[in-house]
Amino acid sequence: MTNTDLAKRVYDHAFKLDPIIRSLLDTDIYKLLMLQTIWKEFADIPVTFSLINRNRDIPLSRQIDLGEFREQLDHARTLSLTKKERIWLAGNTFYGQDRLFSSEFIDWLSHYRLPGYELAEVGDQIRIDFHGSWSDITLWEIPVLSIISELRSRSALKRYGRFELDIIYSRAKAKLWEKIVRLKQLPDIRLADFGSRRRHSFLWQNWCVQALRDGLGENFTGTSNTLLAMEHDLDAIGTNAHELPMVLATLAANDEELKYAPYRVLESWQRTYDGNLLVVLPDTFGTTGFLRNAPEWVAGWSGFRIDSKDPVAAGEELMDWWRSRGQDPASKLIIFSDGLDIDSIEMIHRHFLDKARVGFGWGTHLTNDFRGCAPDHNDQLNAFSLVCKVTRANGFPTVKLSDNLEKASGPETAIQRYLDVFGKDQVLHRTVLV
Amino acid sequence: MTNTDLAKRVYDHAFKLDPIIRSLLDTDIYKLLMLQTIWKEFADIPVTFSLINRNRDIPLSRQIDLGEFREQLDHARTLSLTKKERIWLAGNTFYGQDRLFSSEFIDWLSHYRLPGYELAEVGDQIRIDFHGSWSDITLWEIPVLSIISELRSRSALKRYGRFELDIIYSRAKAKLWEKIVRLKQLPDIRLADFGSRRRHSFLWQNWCVQALRDGLGENFTGTSNTLLAMEHDLDAIGTNAHELPMVLATLAANDEELKYAPYRVLESWQRTYDGNLLVVLPDTFGTTGFLRNAPEWVAGWSGFRIDSKDPVAAGEELMDWWRSRGQDPASKLIIFSDGLDIDSIEMIHRHFLDKARVGFGWGTHLTNDFRGCAPDHNDQLNAFSLVCKVTRANGFPTVKLSDNLEKASGPETAIQRYLDVFGKDQVLHRTVLV
């Protein structure tokens, strides 16, 4: 018989809610980086963020309890920055830069709480929308996704006994470690955790991050999760996301301004950040068109993040473009973060070795790979393609084309207009898994 | 931050010894079964049990600390049956039989403690001998082996941090579970844990037993470990061992009595036990000779345990012999327990399906398979062939031939005499791994 900690046991009995989000910093750092830019330049633009389930055959509202979902959302709304978190945000060095977050921004953020939401069950799906000013709404993206992801895991695991759970986690640990053993074979790999939004659970992401740190040492460059970065003294890693060009596109008064919107994003970004943070995400309206129309100064940025195009093709296209703009690809950073797993990481790493600096942002298959870990067949443990995107801004529906029209979003007529403006270079139709 | 159980933490600080043997019942049930027979009929025969390392290239005295070894042995010597254990031994049903252990025997056992030992370091090996009356000494076999096995694991694991240990155990759990998944495919398999003596650790054996129970349900027939059988309400499973014929052979006044010694063992056994306990271990001086010379009544016993011969060849030989003695093999039990792992279990199960009732006693590769589980190369986590055998009895060296002369033991001249008496049927020279 082990000795039971009676106090803990009794405390647990009285537990009403096992919170999924325990801190406002339990979000990707890029949301905070973007928020600072948004807050400075575009704070009051009205936006709507909405949940989009790209795998419609997954009956989300049957897999999680809407009451529990609401409790978790409401719990997240009670959170505000703690004193320790404020001090850390202000005093920590990000990307080698002190005071990355201005004291005015941190003051504002200290009073911030997540705003309300509109939640409904529609058939076997969940509809959730967030309406408000961009600076108020944008932070919802990560917590709403990680809450759904973890509620779904919890409900998938309810059928198992304590012993089966032990097996499931042992297998998942062993599985991740096999991947890490393979990563260790890759010379000078640079890899970060990007797995907050679709993680199996917060505690599991926490374990995965420690596994990577232990296994890869200095080659593990950090985590996108701000809270875990703080807790484990890791670098908080992130770039920027599609919402910036998507919203700025809605501000364009005509096609000419629309065409320039992706570069206006970069101008705003550069007013706030510098150095390693100067990473371009070129695919919002198609990478090829973006590169073709880019002003000269874009080639001077530190790197690019490839998100929706075949990684080798996109990397090669990018290197050709750098060379055509008089830049040396070997001095540039290419970040890959789209649906990575160990096989594709190995393949991409080998391909670009000695050609460019490569960084990997490893997401879902890092923090939520329980495939084959259950004693029975349990699809609900598999991650799927759930996103929370800005769907309206400034009174207009937003549009995203990306390099993969399967990932395109927006009304059909608007998509056509954007294709006319940015060029129809999208040819890929890859199946979207996560 | 998790809440630390302060009382537990402080208690752990003051821990001088983490005991490996926590109960006299932490031994194989067949030792207790044999002990009852020995105590009834041969209690005072002087014997010596000695440690024998069959893998001489393993420098045992460099792998474990002799001081710790002595502490663990001395701790085991402080143990005696608890009240709960006495009541359970007296009241439990073994092999469907009530009161298998007589009250006189339990009274005697209640006052029993493990006697002294002689310990020395010889080169890079450990020499340990136990001298005394057979009824006093025989119980040392399992604890001395499981103490060495666990001390060796503990020292092999000292180099790892908490995180690496987590990985090692997760991998070992996943590895065992993969084997259990394969076992579940085998129709009506009957399998028991025989892994006490060379287990990785007590707690690990405890986990393995629960894994098998959870995975195999009724097809998991029990454990040889008496303590675990009691704790988990499982059947305690065991037969008998080579020490019985080895010691009885030393009592023989001439070659004729020597030739009959293996059957005299069975006569003694049958005076104490019945039914499913009537399992013959035929290989002490060679299975083929044993069968050739066996009295008619031996064919009436419930089953045989195959230990040192090729399992398929031995099983077929046995079935032929049963048929030649007018018995139906399909009604007989064949128990396999020699160096089993999942591949050989599958092979044996398929071969004997519908031919005979088969039981598996799965030992070392159940409770101590950490091959490939460490993050680095660590041979010291691999089990090896360590035994504790009766080496002298009644003033004579003991002899064992077995079906595999690699496993033979005794002085060369005595081995020759035994080969002359029992026949030279041993042809196999399989490499002994565990």
PDB file of N, CA and C in Angstrom, chain A residues 172-202:
ATOM      1  N   ALA A 172       2.654   6.453 -25.906  1.00  0.00           N
ATOM      2  CA  ALA A 172       2.832   7.768 -26.523  1.00  0.00           C
ATOM      3  C   ALA A 172       4.220   8.323 -26.193  1.00  0.00           C
ATOM      4  N   LYS A 173       4.670   8.114 -24.967  1.00  0.00           N
ATOM      5  CA  LYS A 173       6.011   8.563 -24.596  1.00  0.00           C
ATOM      6  C   LYS A 173       7.072   7.828 -25.410  1.00  0.00           C
ATOM      7  N   ALA A 174       6.923   6.509 -25.481  1.00  0.00           N
ATOM      8  CA  ALA A 174       7.902   5.725 -26.233  1.00  0.00           C
ATOM      9  C   ALA A 174       7.906   6.159 -27.699  1.00  0.00           C
ATOM     10  N   LYS A 175       6.723   6.428 -28.224  1.00  0.00           N
ATOM     11  CA  LYS A 175       6.594   6.822 -29.625  1.00  0.00           C
ATOM     12  C   LYS A 175       7.308   8.146 -29.888  1.00  0.00           C
ATOM     13  N   LEU A 176       7.067   9.112 -29.010  1.00  0.00           N
ATOM     14  CA  LEU A 176       7.743  10.399 -29.190  1.00  0.00           C
ATOM     15  C   LEU A 176       9.249  10.219 -29.071  1.00  0.00           C
ATOM     16  N   TRP A 177       9.655   9.386 -28.110  1.00  0.00           N
ATOM     17  CA  TRP A 177      11.101   9.233 -27.916  1.00  0.00           C
ATOM     18  C   TRP A 177      11.761   8.595 -29.136  1.00  0.00           C
ATOM     19  N   GLU A 178      11.066   7.669 -29.806  1.00  0.00           N
ATOM     20  CA  GLU A 178      11.628   7.090 -31.033  1.00  0.00           C
ATOM     21  C   GLU A 178      11.860   8.197 -32.063  1.00  0.00           C
ATOM     22  N   LYS A 179      10.935   9.137 -32.126  1.00  0.00           N
ATOM     23  CA  LYS A 179      11.110  10.240 -33.067  1.00  0.00           C
ATOM     24  C   LYS A 179      12.303  11.098 -32.665  1.00  0.00           C
ATOM     25  N   ILE A 180      12.432  11.338 -31.363  1.00  0.00           N
ATOM     26  CA  ILE A 180      13.541  12.170 -30.899  1.00  0.00           C
ATOM     27  C   ILE A 180      14.876  11.485 -31.179  1.00  0.00           C
ATOM     28  N   VAL A 181      14.912  10.178 -31.016  1.00  0.00           N
ATOM     29  CA  VAL A 181      16.139   9.441 -31.330  1.00  0.00           C
ATOM     30  C   VAL A 181      16.517   9.667 -32.793  1.00  0.00           C
ATOM     31  N   ARG A 182      15.521   9.683 -33.666  1.00  0.00           N
ATOM     32  CA  ARG A 182      15.809   9.932 -35.089  1.00  0.00           C
ATOM     33  C   ARG A 182      16.231  11.382 -35.310  1.00  0.00           C
ATOM     34  N   LEU A 183      15.597  12.307 -34.607  1.00  0.00           N
ATOM     35  CA  LEU A 183      15.987  13.719 -34.757  1.00  0.00           C
ATOM     36  C   LEU A 183      17.437  13.944 -34.343  1.00  0.00           C
ATOM     37  N   LYS A 184      17.862  13.185 -33.326  1.00  0.00           N
ATOM     38  CA  LYS A 184      19.237  13.359 -32.838  1.00  0.00           C
ATOM     39  C   LYS A 184      20.276  12.983 -33.890  1.00  0.00           C
ATOM     40  N   GLN A 185      19.848  12.205 -34.871  1.00  0.00           N
ATOM     41  CA  GLN A 185      20.777  11.815 -35.940  1.00  0.00           C
ATOM     42  C   GLN A 185      20.985  12.937 -36.944  1.00  0.00           C
ATOM     43  N   LEU A 186      20.144  13.961 -36.899  1.00  0.00           N
ATOM     44  CA  LEU A 186      20.206  14.998 -37.928  1.00  0.00           C
ATOM     45  C   LEU A 186      21.162  16.100 -37.468  1.00  0.00           C
ATOM     46  N   PRO A 187      22.233  16.304 -38.219  1.00  0.00           N
ATOM     47  CA  PRO A 187      23.251  17.254 -37.767  1.00  0.00           C
ATOM     48  C   PRO A 187      22.694  18.676 -37.674  1.00  0.00           C
ATOM     49  N   ASP A 188      22.933  19.296 -36.538  1.00  0.00           N
ATOM     50  CA  ASP A 188      22.615  20.720 -36.349  1.00  0.00           C
ATOM     51  C   ASP A 188      21.161  21.070 -36.636  1.00  0.00           C
ATOM     52  N   ILE A 189      20.268  20.139 -36.459  1.00  0.00           N
ATOM     53  CA  ILE A 189      18.859  20.474 -36.656  1.00  0.00           C
ATOM     54  C   ILE A 189      18.452  21.562 -35.660  1.00  0.00           C
ATOM     55  N   ARG A 190      17.544  22.434 -36.096  1.00  0.00           N
ATOM     56  CA  ARG A 190      16.977  23.452 -35.201  1.00  0.00           C
ATOM     57  C   ARG A 190      15.468  23.293 -35.231  1.00  0.00           C
ATOM     58  N   LEU A 191      14.919  22.974 -34.095  1.00  0.00           N
ATOM     59  CA  LEU A 191      13.514  22.606 -34.048  1.00  0.00           C
ATOM     60  C   LEU A 191      12.853  23.188 -32.800  1.00  0.00           C
ATOM     61  N   ALA A 192      11.638  23.710 -32.985  1.00  0.00           N
ATOM     62  CA  ALA A 192      10.879  24.268 -31.863  1.00  0.00           C
ATOM     63  C   ALA A 192       9.504  23.606 -31.784  1.00  0.00           C
ATOM     64  N   ASP A 193       8.930  23.642 -30.599  1.00  0.00           N
ATOM     65  CA  ASP A 193       7.557  23.167 -30.398  1.00  0.00           C
ATOM     66  C   ASP A 193       6.577  24.226 -30.873  1.00  0.00           C
ATOM     67  N   PHE A 194       5.717  23.864 -31.810  1.00  0.00           N
ATOM     68  CA  PHE A 194       4.633  24.746 -32.267  1.00  0.00           C
ATOM     69  C   PHE A 194       3.282  24.096 -31.988  1.00  0.00           C
ATOM     70  N   GLY A 195       3.208  23.261 -30.956  1.00  0.00           N
ATOM     71  CA  GLY A 195       2.047  22.372 -30.832  1.00  0.00           C
ATOM     72  C   GLY A 195       0.975  22.794 -29.853  1.00  0.00           C
ATOM     73  N   SER A 196       0.889  24.071 -29.494  1.00  0.00           N
ATOM     74  CA  SER A 196      -0.093  24.466 -28.466  1.00  0.00           C
ATOM     75  C   SER A 196      -1.531  24.215 -28.895  1.00  0.00           C
ATOM     76  N   ARG A 197      -1.878  24.609 -30.103  1.00  0.00           N
ATOM     77  CA  ARG A 197      -3.302  24.698 -30.442  1.00  0.00           C
ATOM     78  C   ARG A 197      -3.991  23.353 -30.556  1.00  0.00           C
ATOM     79  N   ARG A 198      -3.275  22.329 -30.991  1.00  0.00           N
ATOM     80  CA  ARG A 198      -3.948  21.037 -31.168  1.00  0.00           C
ATOM     81  C   ARG A 198      -3.347  19.966 -30.272  1.00  0.00           C
ATOM     82  N   ARG A 199      -2.812  20.398 -29.156  1.00  0.00           N
ATOM     83  CA  ARG A 199      -2.189  19.462 -28.234  1.00  0.00           C
ATOM     84  C   ARG A 199      -3.212  18.500 -27.631  1.00  0.00           C
ATOM     85  N   HIS A 200      -2.711  17.331 -27.285  1.00  0.00           N
ATOM     86  CA  HIS A 200      -3.530  16.346 -26.566  1.00  0.00           C
ATOM     87  C   HIS A 200      -4.022  16.940 -25.243  1.00  0.00           C
ATOM     88  N   SER A 201      -3.132  17.586 -24.536  1.00  0.00           N
ATOM     89  CA  SER A 201      -3.503  18.271 -23.294  1.00  0.00           C
ATOM     90  C   SER A 201      -2.355  19.200 -22.911  1.00  0.00           C
ATOM     91  N   PHE A 202      -2.625  20.109 -22.003  1.00  0.00           N
ATOM     92  CA  PHE A 202      -1.563  20.997 -21.532  1.00  0.00           C
ATOM     93  C   PHE A 202      -0.429  20.214 -20.886  1.00  0.00           C
TER      94      PHE A 202
END
